[in-house]
Coordinates of C-alpha atoms in Angstrom, one line a residue:
M35 CA 0.1 0.1 0.0
F36 CA 2.8 2.3 0.8
L37 CA 4.3 1.6 -2.8
L38 CA 0.9 2.4 -4.3
Q39 CA 0.7 5.6 -2.2
R40 CA 4.2 6.7 -3.2
E41 CA 4.0 5.8 -6.9
C42 CA 0.5 6.9 -7.8
G43 CA 0.5 10.1 -5.8
V44 CA -2.5 9.1 -3.7
K45 CA -2.0 11.0 -0.4
G46 CA -3.7 12.3 2.7
N47 CA -7.5 11.9 2.8
S48 CA -7.7 10.3 -0.5
F49 CA -5.4 7.6 0.5
R50 CA -7.4 7.0 3.6
H51 CA -10.8 7.0 1.6
L52 CA -9.2 4.5 -0.7
T53 CA -8.1 2.0 1.9
G54 CA -11.3 2.4 4.2
L55 CA -13.9 1.2 2.0
K56 CA -14.8 -1.8 4.0
N57 CA -17.7 -0.3 5.7
F58 CA -20.6 -0.2 3.5
N59 CA -22.4 2.5 5.2
N60 CA -19.7 4.7 4.2
L61 CA -19.3 3.6 0.7
V62 CA -18.5 6.2 -1.7
F63 CA -17.6 5.5 -5.3
F64 CA -13.8 6.1 -6.0
L65 CA -12.3 5.6 -9.4
H66 CA -8.5 5.9 -9.1
I67 CA -7.0 5.9 -12.5
H68 CA -3.2 5.9 -12.0
S69 CA -0.3 5.1 -14.5
L70 CA -3.1 5.2 -17.3
C71 CA -3.5 8.8 -17.3
V72 CA -0.5 10.2 -18.9
I73 CA -0.1 13.9 -19.6
V74 CA 3.0 14.8 -21.7
S75 CA 4.3 18.4 -21.1
R76 CA 7.8 19.5 -22.3
G77 CA 8.9 15.9 -22.5
L78 CA 7.9 15.1 -19.1
I79 CA 5.3 12.4 -18.0
F80 CA 3.1 12.8 -15.1
H81 CA 0.8 10.2 -13.6
E82 CA -2.3 11.6 -12.0
A83 CA -4.9 10.0 -9.7
I84 CA -8.4 10.8 -10.6
E85 CA -11.0 10.6 -7.8
L86 CA -14.6 10.8 -8.6
R87 CA -17.4 10.3 -6.1
F88 CA -20.6 8.7 -6.6
N89 CA -23.2 8.5 -3.6
F90 CA -23.6 4.6 -4.0
R91 CA -25.1 4.3 -0.5
L92 CA -28.1 6.7 -1.3
F93 CA -28.4 4.9 -4.9
F94 CA -28.8 1.5 -3.2
K95 CA -30.9 2.5 -0.3
L96 CA -33.5 4.5 -2.6
T97 CA -33.4 1.6 -5.0
Y98 CA -34.2 -0.9 -2.2
L99 CA -37.0 1.3 -0.9
A100 CA -38.5 1.7 -4.4
L101 CA -38.6 -2.0 -5.2
F102 CA -39.1 -3.6 -1.7
K103 CA -40.6 -1.0 0.8
A104 CA -42.9 1.0 -1.4
K105 CA -46.1 -0.6 0.0
D106 CA -48.5 2.0 1.7
T107 CA -46.3 5.0 0.6
H108 CA -46.7 7.5 -2.1
G109 CA -44.3 5.3 -4.3
H110 CA -46.4 2.1 -4.1
L111 CA -46.0 -0.1 -7.2
T112 CA -48.9 0.6 -9.3
L113 CA -48.7 -0.1 -13.0
H114 CA -48.0 3.5 -13.7
R115 CA -45.2 3.4 -11.0
R116 CA -43.7 0.2 -12.4
K117 CA -43.5 1.8 -15.9
A118 CA -41.9 4.8 -14.4
L119 CA -39.2 2.8 -12.6
F120 CA -38.6 0.6 -15.5
W121 CA -37.7 3.6 -17.9
W122 CA -35.6 5.3 -15.1
Y123 CA -33.4 2.4 -14.4
L124 CA -33.2 1.5 -18.1
L125 CA -32.1 5.0 -19.2
I126 CA -30.7 6.8 -16.3
P127 CA -27.9 4.7 -14.9
P128 CA -26.4 4.0 -18.2
H129 CA -26.6 7.6 -19.0
I130 CA -25.0 8.5 -15.8
F131 CA -22.1 6.0 -16.4
M132 CA -21.5 7.6 -19.9
G133 CA -21.4 11.1 -18.2
W134 CA -18.7 9.8 -15.8
I135 CA -16.8 8.4 -18.7
G136 CA -16.9 11.9 -20.1
L137 CA -15.8 13.4 -16.7
M138 CA -12.7 11.1 -16.6
L139 CA -11.8 11.9 -20.3
D140 CA -11.9 15.6 -19.1
E141 CA -9.1 14.8 -16.8
I142 CA -7.0 13.6 -19.8
F143 CA -7.9 16.1 -22.5
F144 CA -9.2 19.3 -20.8
R145 CA -7.3 19.0 -17.4
A146 CA -6.6 22.7 -17.5
Y147 CA -10.1 23.2 -16.3
R148 CA -8.9 22.5 -12.7
K149 CA -7.0 25.9 -12.8
Q150 CA -10.2 27.8 -13.8
E151 CA -11.1 30.4 -11.3
V152 CA -14.7 30.6 -10.1
K153 CA -14.9 34.3 -9.4
E154 CA -18.0 35.7 -7.5
P155 CA -20.6 33.2 -8.8
L156 CA -24.1 34.7 -8.5
F157 CA -26.6 32.4 -7.0
I158 CA -30.5 33.1 -7.1
I159 CA -32.3 31.6 -4.3
G160 CA -35.5 31.7 -2.4
N161 CA -38.6 29.5 -2.3
F162 CA -39.9 27.8 -5.6
R163 CA -42.2 29.9 -7.6
S164 CA -40.8 33.0 -6.5
G165 CA -39.2 34.4 -9.7
S166 CA -36.1 32.7 -9.9
T167 CA -36.4 31.3 -13.4
L168 CA -37.2 34.7 -14.9
T169 CA -34.4 36.5 -13.1
Q170 CA -31.9 33.9 -14.3
R171 CA -33.0 33.8 -17.8
L172 CA -32.9 37.5 -18.1
L173 CA -29.5 37.8 -16.5
A174 CA -28.2 34.9 -18.8
K175 CA -28.9 37.4 -21.8
D176 CA -25.9 39.3 -20.8
K177 CA -23.6 37.4 -23.1
V178 CA -20.6 39.7 -22.2
H179 CA -20.5 38.9 -18.4
M180 CA -22.7 36.0 -17.6
T181 CA -22.9 32.3 -18.2
A182 CA -25.2 29.7 -16.9
M183 CA -26.0 26.1 -17.7
H184 CA -28.6 25.0 -20.3
T185 CA -30.9 22.1 -19.8
W186 CA -28.9 20.0 -22.3
E187 CA -25.7 20.7 -20.5
I188 CA -27.1 20.0 -17.1
Y189 CA -28.6 16.6 -18.0
L190 CA -27.0 15.5 -21.1
A191 CA -23.5 16.8 -21.0
P192 CA -22.0 17.6 -17.6
S193 CA -18.4 17.0 -19.0
I194 CA -16.5 19.1 -21.5
T195 CA -15.8 16.0 -23.6
Q196 CA -19.6 15.4 -24.0
R197 CA -20.3 18.9 -25.0
K198 CA -17.5 18.8 -27.6
V199 CA -19.0 15.6 -29.0
Y200 CA -22.5 16.9 -29.2
K201 CA -21.4 20.2 -30.7
G202 CA -19.5 18.2 -33.3
L203 CA -22.6 16.1 -34.0
M204 CA -24.7 19.3 -34.6
Y205 CA -22.0 20.5 -36.8
L206 CA -22.1 17.4 -39.0
D207 CA -25.8 17.5 -39.0
Q208 CA -25.8 21.1 -40.5
K209 CA -23.1 20.3 -43.0
L210 CA -24.4 16.8 -44.1
L211 CA -28.1 16.8 -43.4
G212 CA -29.0 20.5 -43.5
G213 CA -30.1 20.3 -39.8
G214 CA -32.5 17.4 -40.1
L215 CA -31.5 15.8 -36.9
L216 CA -32.0 19.3 -35.2
R217 CA -35.5 19.7 -36.5
I218 CA -36.5 16.3 -35.3
L219 CA -35.1 17.1 -32.0
D220 CA -37.1 20.3 -32.0
K221 CA -40.2 18.4 -32.8
Y222 CA -39.9 15.9 -30.0
E223 CA -38.7 18.7 -27.5
S224 CA -41.9 20.6 -28.3
K225 CA -44.0 17.6 -27.7
W226 CA -42.4 16.4 -24.5
L227 CA -40.9 19.3 -22.8
H228 CA -42.8 22.3 -23.9
S229 CA -46.1 20.7 -22.7
I230 CA -44.8 20.6 -19.0
P231 CA -47.1 23.1 -17.2
M232 CA -45.9 26.0 -14.8
H233 CA -42.2 25.9 -15.9
R234 CA -41.2 26.3 -19.4
V235 CA -38.4 23.6 -20.1
G236 CA -36.3 23.5 -23.2
L237 CA -33.1 21.8 -24.0
R238 CA -31.4 25.1 -25.0
E239 CA -33.1 27.2 -22.0
V240 CA -31.0 28.0 -19.1
D241 CA -32.3 26.2 -16.0
E242 CA -31.7 25.0 -12.5
D243 CA -28.3 23.2 -12.2
E244 CA -29.4 21.4 -9.0
G245 CA -30.1 18.7 -11.7
V246 CA -26.5 18.2 -12.5
L247 CA -26.2 16.6 -9.0
I248 CA -28.4 13.7 -10.2
H249 CA -25.1 12.5 -12.0
N250 CA -23.6 11.6 -8.5
Y251 CA -27.0 10.9 -6.8
S252 CA -26.9 13.9 -4.5
S253 CA -29.7 16.0 -5.8
S254 CA -32.8 16.9 -3.9
F255 CA -34.6 16.4 -7.3
L256 CA -34.5 12.6 -6.5
M257 CA -37.4 13.1 -4.1
F258 CA -39.7 13.1 -7.0
I259 CA -38.9 9.7 -8.3
Y260 CA -37.9 8.4 -4.8
P261 CA -40.8 9.8 -2.4
F262 CA -39.2 8.4 0.7
M263 CA -38.6 11.5 2.7
E264 CA -36.7 9.7 5.5
E265 CA -33.8 9.7 3.0
M266 CA -34.4 12.7 0.9
E267 CA -35.6 15.3 3.4
P268 CA -32.2 16.0 4.8
Y269 CA -31.2 17.3 1.3
L270 CA -33.7 20.0 1.6
Y271 CA -32.1 21.1 5.1
F272 CA -28.5 20.6 3.6
D273 CA -26.5 22.5 5.9
K274 CA -28.2 21.4 9.0
R275 CA -28.9 17.6 8.3
V276 CA -26.7 16.2 5.6
S277 CA -23.4 14.4 6.9
E278 CA -20.1 16.0 6.4
R279 CA -19.2 13.0 4.1
D280 CA -22.3 13.5 1.9
K281 CA -21.8 17.3 1.7
R282 CA -18.3 16.7 0.5
T283 CA -19.6 14.2 -2.1
S284 CA -22.1 16.6 -3.4
M285 CA -20.2 20.0 -3.2
E286 CA -16.8 18.8 -4.5
F287 CA -18.6 17.3 -7.5
Y288 CA -20.8 20.4 -8.0
Y289 CA -17.6 22.7 -7.8
R290 CA -15.8 20.8 -10.4
I291 CA -18.8 20.8 -12.7
V292 CA -18.9 24.7 -12.4
Q293 CA -15.2 24.9 -13.0
R294 CA -15.8 22.9 -16.2
H295 CA -18.6 25.1 -17.4
I296 CA -16.8 28.3 -16.9
Y297 CA -13.7 26.9 -18.4
Y298 CA -15.8 25.8 -21.5
T299 CA -17.7 29.2 -21.9
G300 CA -14.6 31.4 -21.5
G301 CA -14.3 32.5 -18.0
K302 CA -17.5 34.6 -17.5
Q303 CA -19.2 35.1 -14.3
Y304 CA -21.4 32.1 -13.3
I305 CA -25.0 32.6 -12.6
A306 CA -27.3 29.7 -11.1
K307 CA -30.8 29.6 -9.9
N308 CA -31.5 27.0 -7.2
P309 CA -34.3 27.4 -4.8
A310 CA -32.9 24.2 -2.9
F311 CA -29.5 26.3 -2.3
S312 CA -31.6 28.3 0.2
G313 CA -30.8 25.4 2.7
K314 CA -27.1 25.3 1.7
I315 CA -25.8 28.9 1.8
H316 CA -23.3 28.1 4.6
T317 CA -21.9 25.2 2.7
L318 CA -21.8 27.0 -0.6
R319 CA -19.8 29.8 1.1
E320 CA -17.2 27.2 2.0
Y321 CA -16.8 26.2 -1.5
F322 CA -17.5 29.6 -3.2
P323 CA -16.0 32.2 -0.4
D324 CA -16.8 35.2 -2.7
A325 CA -20.2 34.0 -3.9
K326 CA -23.0 36.7 -4.3
F327 CA -26.7 35.9 -3.5
I328 CA -30.0 37.2 -5.0
Y329 CA -32.8 36.3 -2.5
L330 CA -36.3 36.4 -3.9
V331 CA -39.0 36.6 -1.6
R332 CA -42.9 36.0 -2.3
N333 CA -46.1 36.1 -0.3
P334 CA -46.2 32.7 1.4
V335 CA -50.0 32.4 0.5
D336 CA -49.1 32.6 -3.3
M337 CA -45.7 30.8 -2.9
L338 CA -47.0 27.8 -1.1
A339 CA -50.1 27.2 -3.3
S340 CA -48.0 27.4 -6.4
K341 CA -45.1 25.1 -5.1
T342 CA -47.7 22.7 -3.8
S343 CA -49.4 22.6 -7.2
F344 CA -46.2 22.2 -9.2
F345 CA -44.5 19.6 -6.9
T346 CA -47.9 17.5 -7.1
Y347 CA -47.8 17.6 -10.7
I348 CA -44.1 16.1 -10.7
W349 CA -44.9 13.4 -8.1
N350 CA -48.0 12.4 -10.0
Y351 CA -45.7 12.1 -13.2
F352 CA -43.5 9.5 -11.5
N353 CA -46.0 8.2 -8.9
D354 CA -49.5 7.4 -8.0
P355 CA -49.7 9.3 -4.5
L356 CA -52.0 8.0 -2.0
E357 CA -53.4 11.6 -1.5
P358 CA -54.1 14.5 -3.8
Y359 CA -51.6 16.6 -2.5
P360 CA -48.7 14.6 -0.8
F361 CA -46.3 16.0 1.9
K362 CA -48.1 19.0 2.8
D363 CA -47.0 19.3 6.2
M364 CA -43.3 18.8 4.9
L365 CA -43.8 21.5 2.4
L366 CA -44.9 23.9 5.0
D367 CA -41.9 23.3 7.2
V368 CA -39.3 23.2 4.3
T369 CA -40.7 26.6 2.9
Q370 CA -40.4 28.1 6.3
H371 CA -36.8 26.8 6.6
W372 CA -35.9 28.3 3.3
Y373 CA -37.4 31.7 4.4
D374 CA -35.9 31.8 7.9
N375 CA -32.5 30.0 7.4
A376 CA -31.6 31.7 4.3
L377 CA -32.3 35.2 5.6
E378 CA -30.4 34.4 8.7
E379 CA -27.4 33.2 6.8
L380 CA -27.4 36.1 4.6
E381 CA -27.7 38.7 7.4
H382 CA -24.2 37.4 8.5
L383 CA -22.8 38.5 5.2
P384 CA -21.7 41.9 4.3
E385 CA -24.6 43.8 2.6
S386 CA -22.5 44.1 -0.6
E387 CA -22.7 40.2 -1.1
Y388 CA -26.4 39.8 -1.3
I389 CA -29.7 41.5 -2.4
I390 CA -33.2 40.8 -1.3
L391 CA -36.1 41.5 -4.0
K392 CA -39.8 41.0 -3.5
Y393 CA -41.6 39.0 -6.1
K394 CA -44.0 41.6 -6.5
S395 CA -41.5 44.4 -7.2
L396 CA -39.8 42.0 -9.7
V397 CA -43.0 41.5 -11.7
E398 CA -44.3 45.0 -11.6
E399 CA -41.0 46.7 -12.0
L400 CA -38.8 44.3 -14.0
D401 CA -36.5 46.7 -15.6
A402 CA -35.8 48.6 -12.4
S403 CA -35.3 45.3 -10.6
I404 CA -32.6 44.0 -13.0
R405 CA -30.8 47.3 -12.9
K406 CA -30.9 47.4 -9.2
I407 CA -29.2 44.0 -9.2
Y408 CA -26.4 45.3 -11.7
D409 CA -25.9 48.4 -9.6
H410 CA -25.7 46.6 -6.4
F411 CA -23.0 44.2 -7.6
S412 CA -21.1 46.8 -9.6
I413 CA -21.8 44.9 -12.9
P414 CA -21.6 47.2 -16.0
L415 CA -24.6 47.3 -18.3
T416 CA -23.8 46.8 -22.0
T417 CA -25.8 48.4 -24.8
E418 CA -26.8 44.8 -26.2
F419 CA -28.1 43.7 -22.7
E420 CA -30.0 46.9 -22.0
R421 CA -31.7 46.3 -25.5
D422 CA -32.5 42.8 -24.6
L423 CA -33.8 43.8 -21.3
A424 CA -36.2 46.4 -22.9
Q425 CA -37.6 43.7 -25.2
A426 CA -38.1 41.3 -22.4
V427 CA -40.1 44.0 -20.4
Q428 CA -42.2 44.7 -23.3
E429 CA -42.9 41.0 -23.9
A430 CA -43.9 40.7 -20.1
S431 CA -46.4 43.4 -20.3
G432 CA -50.0 42.2 -20.3
F433 CA -49.6 38.5 -19.9
V434 CA -51.6 36.5 -17.4
S435 CA -50.7 32.9 -16.8
K436 CA -53.5 30.3 -17.0
H437 CA -52.2 28.4 -14.0
K438 CA -54.8 28.4 -11.3
Y439 CA -54.6 27.0 -7.9
S440 CA -56.5 27.1 -4.5
L441 CA -55.1 27.1 -1.1
I442 CA -58.3 25.7 0.4
E443 CA -58.6 22.9 -2.1
M444 CA -55.1 21.8 -1.0
G445 CA -56.1 21.6 2.5
Y446 CA -54.3 24.7 3.6
S447 CA -56.0 27.8 5.2
P448 CA -54.8 31.4 5.2
K449 CA -54.7 31.3 9.0
Q450 CA -52.5 28.3 9.0
V451 CA -50.1 29.8 6.4
Y452 CA -49.9 33.0 8.5
N453 CA -49.3 31.3 11.7
Q454 CA -46.5 29.3 10.1
Y455 CA -44.9 32.3 8.5
Q456 CA -45.8 35.1 10.8
N457 CA -42.4 36.6 10.8
I458 CA -42.2 36.8 7.1
F459 CA -45.5 38.4 6.8
E460 CA -44.5 41.1 9.3
R461 CA -41.0 41.6 8.0
F462 CA -42.2 42.1 4.3
H463 CA -45.5 43.6 5.1
F464 CA -47.4 40.9 3.1
D465 CA -51.1 40.3 3.6
L466 CA -53.3 37.4 3.2
N467 CA -55.0 38.4 -0.2
G468 CA -52.8 36.1 -2.2
K469 CA -53.7 36.2 -5.8
A470 CA -55.3 33.3 -7.4
L471 CA -53.3 33.6 -10.6
M472 CA -49.6 33.9 -11.2
A473 CA -48.5 37.6 -12.0
K474 CA -48.0 39.0 -15.5
V475 CA -45.0 37.7 -17.2
S476 CA -43.9 37.0 -20.7
K477 CA -44.8 33.7 -22.3
Q478 CA -41.2 33.3 -23.1
F479 CA -40.4 32.5 -19.5
A480 CA -43.7 30.5 -19.1
E481 CA -44.4 31.6 -15.6
I482 CA -42.6 33.4 -13.0
D483 CA -41.2 30.8 -11.0

């Protein structure tokens, strides 16, 4: 073992991890490629040890629960549920495996990404259905300063190698087939993705990079395919309840993915919108010490009704829940945590490192809100971005979403919500007259969520 440690450069914590995998409960997937990864530079050969982590413990536990302990749960094995699991396990694990092959190839062909500085990443947080998608997609129009991950990059190509391959295929499609494959892709994208209500999804839209953590099975999104909250709920209270080992598994992976993306897109400021990051601000600051935050806050009456409606749609897509609106009490508690914990964490930071925007102000004063963000973080406005911003504001004018929901129908009452979030109502001067319809916003962004 000493020889392995000396010759392969496996040192410190990495070596202790490598020789300590006997305890299954601490099983983390390590791939050490040594003596095979050869980098030639100025006539010298370096042997590198590549360490990749996959949360096998959670993968096996969730799989066990889904297949053998689903009775009398929201994931009980109906025909619909069996079909969902069949397609999940047929497609997702092989796809994840290919993603990891791409990540390993990055270490050979694009290893310079590890030197990429992640400077002042901008995280848009707050509860779901509070305007984060609109804010991110508007800011991402600033091609000079900003970069964000698109859906196809998040789910299909987390590695630089995969992105290069896909770009090459698209180039060949244009040259040889006149874009025929892309037209077919657009057709199926319109059929499958654009039909999703409440949140516009498109392969070439920027979106929530929490999804990239599915590639190492540490994403809170897994709660939709695995509705077993005894395992998934800690990821909604990331700073407080996730073990230090699992935090490292998740955040080291995420940091490397962000590095890859910035390297691939030319070193711009990274912008991400992740409501679930409202529960991991402290951990984010450990990995991104100069991170900036945009916190969006919406009237809890509207936010909770919209979030419950949206989550229920997704749970029903993969499951046959035992009740019309599953996990209502959990959603009450989680949303309260994402209000209180996030605001408490932000107040420990210098005021220059975060900004709080109310949903109502964002919707009614879109241009002024975006300019306020740029001014607060001292980001220069380009002529091109000002033109795109003006166009977006014009498109937003006069649009009313068709998404309807009712707190009473869901089993909540305004009084119950007020008691749960009393400090939020008082701090931000919200009342209980939550609107039944989503606010006005451009169809380009589907809904303001």
